[in-house]
Short mmCIF file of C-alpha atoms in Angstrom, two decimals:
data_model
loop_
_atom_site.label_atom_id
_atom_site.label_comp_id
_atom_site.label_asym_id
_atom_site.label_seq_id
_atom_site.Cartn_x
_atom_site.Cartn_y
_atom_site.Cartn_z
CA UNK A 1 21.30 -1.93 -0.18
CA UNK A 2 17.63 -3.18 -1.36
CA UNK A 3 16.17 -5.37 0.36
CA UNK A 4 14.11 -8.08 -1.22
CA UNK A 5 10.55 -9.23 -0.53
CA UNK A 6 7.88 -11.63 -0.78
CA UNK A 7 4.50 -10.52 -0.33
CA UNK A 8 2.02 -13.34 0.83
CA UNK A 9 -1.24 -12.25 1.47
CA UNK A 10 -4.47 -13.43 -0.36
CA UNK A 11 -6.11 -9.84 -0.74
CA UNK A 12 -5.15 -8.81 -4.08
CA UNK A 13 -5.99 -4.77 -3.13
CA UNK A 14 -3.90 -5.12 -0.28
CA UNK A 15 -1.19 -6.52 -2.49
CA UNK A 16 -1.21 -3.54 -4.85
CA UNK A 17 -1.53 -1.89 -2.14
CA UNK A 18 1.77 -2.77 -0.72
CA UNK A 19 3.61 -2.85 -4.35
CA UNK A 20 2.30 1.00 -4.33
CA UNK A 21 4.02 2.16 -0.85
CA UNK A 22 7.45 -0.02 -2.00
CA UNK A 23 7.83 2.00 -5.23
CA UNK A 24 8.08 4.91 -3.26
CA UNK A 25 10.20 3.53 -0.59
CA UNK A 26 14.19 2.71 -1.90
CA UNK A 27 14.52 0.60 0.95
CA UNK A 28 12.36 -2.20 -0.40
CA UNK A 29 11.58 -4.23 -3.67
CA UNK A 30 8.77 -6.36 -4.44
CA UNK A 31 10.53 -9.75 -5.72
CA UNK A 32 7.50 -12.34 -5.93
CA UNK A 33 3.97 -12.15 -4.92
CA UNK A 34 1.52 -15.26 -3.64
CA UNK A 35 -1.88 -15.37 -2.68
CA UNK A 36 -1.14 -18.39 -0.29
CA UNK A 37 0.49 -20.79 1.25
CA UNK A 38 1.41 -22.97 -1.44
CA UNK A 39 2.23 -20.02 -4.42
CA UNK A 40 4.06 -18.81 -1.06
CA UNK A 41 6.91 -21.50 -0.94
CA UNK A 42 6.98 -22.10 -4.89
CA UNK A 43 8.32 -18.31 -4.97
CA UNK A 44 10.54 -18.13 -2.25
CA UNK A 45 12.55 -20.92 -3.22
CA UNK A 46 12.98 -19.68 -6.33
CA UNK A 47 13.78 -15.99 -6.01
CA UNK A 48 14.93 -16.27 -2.08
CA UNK A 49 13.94 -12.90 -0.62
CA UNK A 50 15.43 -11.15 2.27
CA UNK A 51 11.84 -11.06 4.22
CA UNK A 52 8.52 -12.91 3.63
CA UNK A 53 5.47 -10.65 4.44
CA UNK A 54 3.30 -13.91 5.97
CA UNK A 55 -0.70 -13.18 5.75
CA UNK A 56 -1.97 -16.15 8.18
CA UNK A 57 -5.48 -16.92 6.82
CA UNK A 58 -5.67 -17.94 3.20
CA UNK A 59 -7.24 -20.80 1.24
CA UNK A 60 -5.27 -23.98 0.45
CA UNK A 61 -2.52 -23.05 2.92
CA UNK A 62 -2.23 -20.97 5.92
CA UNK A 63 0.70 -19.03 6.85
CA UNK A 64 1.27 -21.31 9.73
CA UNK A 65 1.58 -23.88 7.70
CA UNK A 66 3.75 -22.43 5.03
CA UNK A 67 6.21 -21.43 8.08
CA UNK A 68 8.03 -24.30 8.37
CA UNK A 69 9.09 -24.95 4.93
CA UNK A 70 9.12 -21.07 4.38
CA UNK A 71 11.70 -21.84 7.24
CA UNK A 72 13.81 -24.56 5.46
CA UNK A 73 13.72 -23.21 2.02
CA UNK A 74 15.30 -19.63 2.90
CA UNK A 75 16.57 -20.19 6.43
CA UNK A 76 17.91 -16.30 6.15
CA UNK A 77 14.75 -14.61 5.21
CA UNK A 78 12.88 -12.35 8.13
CA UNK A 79 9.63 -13.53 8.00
CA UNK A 80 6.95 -10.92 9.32
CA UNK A 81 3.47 -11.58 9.63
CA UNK A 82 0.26 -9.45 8.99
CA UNK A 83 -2.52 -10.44 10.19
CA UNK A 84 -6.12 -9.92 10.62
CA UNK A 85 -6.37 -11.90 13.86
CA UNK A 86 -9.78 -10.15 15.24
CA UNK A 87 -10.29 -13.34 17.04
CA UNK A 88 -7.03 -14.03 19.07
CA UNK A 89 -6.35 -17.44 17.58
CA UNK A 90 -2.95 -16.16 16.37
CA UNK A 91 -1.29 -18.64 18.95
CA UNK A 92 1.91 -17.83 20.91
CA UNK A 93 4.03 -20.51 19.36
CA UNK A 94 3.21 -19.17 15.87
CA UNK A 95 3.99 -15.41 16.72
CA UNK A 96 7.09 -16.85 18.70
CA UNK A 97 8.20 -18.55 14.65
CA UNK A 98 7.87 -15.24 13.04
CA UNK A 99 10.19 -12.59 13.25
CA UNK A 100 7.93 -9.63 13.82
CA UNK A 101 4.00 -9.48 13.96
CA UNK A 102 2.05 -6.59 12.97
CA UNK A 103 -1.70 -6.42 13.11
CA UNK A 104 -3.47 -5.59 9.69
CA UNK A 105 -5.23 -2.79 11.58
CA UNK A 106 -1.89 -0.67 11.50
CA UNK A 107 -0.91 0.86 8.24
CA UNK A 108 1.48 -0.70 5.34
CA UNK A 109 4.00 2.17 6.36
CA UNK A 110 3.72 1.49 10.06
CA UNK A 111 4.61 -2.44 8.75
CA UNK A 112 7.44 -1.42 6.31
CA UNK A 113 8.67 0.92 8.85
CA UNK A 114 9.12 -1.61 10.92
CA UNK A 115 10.45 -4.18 9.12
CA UNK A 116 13.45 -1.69 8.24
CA UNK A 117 13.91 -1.00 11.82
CA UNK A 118 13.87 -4.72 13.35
CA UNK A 119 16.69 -5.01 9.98
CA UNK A 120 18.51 -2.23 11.03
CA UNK A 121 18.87 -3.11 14.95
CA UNK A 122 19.44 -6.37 13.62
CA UNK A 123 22.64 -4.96 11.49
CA UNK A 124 23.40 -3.14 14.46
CA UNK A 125 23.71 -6.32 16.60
CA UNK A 126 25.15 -8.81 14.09
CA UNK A 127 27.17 -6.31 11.95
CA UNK A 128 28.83 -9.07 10.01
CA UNK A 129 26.07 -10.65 8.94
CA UNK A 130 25.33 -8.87 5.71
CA UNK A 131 21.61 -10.46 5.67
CA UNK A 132 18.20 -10.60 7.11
CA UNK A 133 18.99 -13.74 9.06
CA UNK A 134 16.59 -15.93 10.80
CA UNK A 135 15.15 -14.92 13.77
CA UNK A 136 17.52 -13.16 15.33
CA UNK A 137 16.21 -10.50 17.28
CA UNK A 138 12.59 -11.08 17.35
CA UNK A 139 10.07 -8.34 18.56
#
């Protein structure tokens, strides 16, 4: 099974970027792209991915606060974010919302890779779920 995602980030070059490691990975397909916040919850109501790929610092909306309706609009999506946070403002209760947080400073692999696992172990625990779920079994 595919599963479905939302990229959210406002770095078009990292975008491609990520649409270039998915078409060589079968476990993933790039559904919708935003570059923030607001382009964010437009497309995941309308094509409801499995997982959200969050970026937190973008014009007109942050990730943070996309999260919430990101939240109420596709309750089963895993949301992971990818962030830049150089500063350490990436607050507690924000990474404690997402599903998974990886640092921008690891590779798009190292983020896909994980993704699939925190799916798998997911499957693994939940086996009759059948979807990404919210945030069960947060790293």
């Amino acid at each position: 099974m595919t599963v479905s995602v939302l990229l959210v980030d406002d770095s078009d070059i990292l975008r491609d970027l990520m649409n270039f490691i998915v078409d060589c990975d079968t476990r993933f397909t790039i559904i919708g792209e935003a570059a923030n916040g607001r382009e964010a919850i437009e497309t995941a109501a309308r094509f409801q991915p499995d997982v959200i790929i969050l970026d937190q610092y973008m014009d007109e909306l942050r990730g943070s606060q996309a999260l919430p309706q990101l939240r109420a609009l596709v309750p089963h999506a895993f949301i992971a974010g990818y962030s830049g946070d150089s500063t350490g403002e990436l607050s507690a209760h924000l990474e404690s919302e997402l599903d998974i947080y990886i640092p921008k400073g690891a590779s798009v692999r190292m983020l896909f890779d994980s993704i699939a696992d925190a799916l798998e172990r997911r499957q693994v625990s939940d086996p009759g779920s059948g979807s990404a779920g919210p945030h069960s079994q947060r790293q």
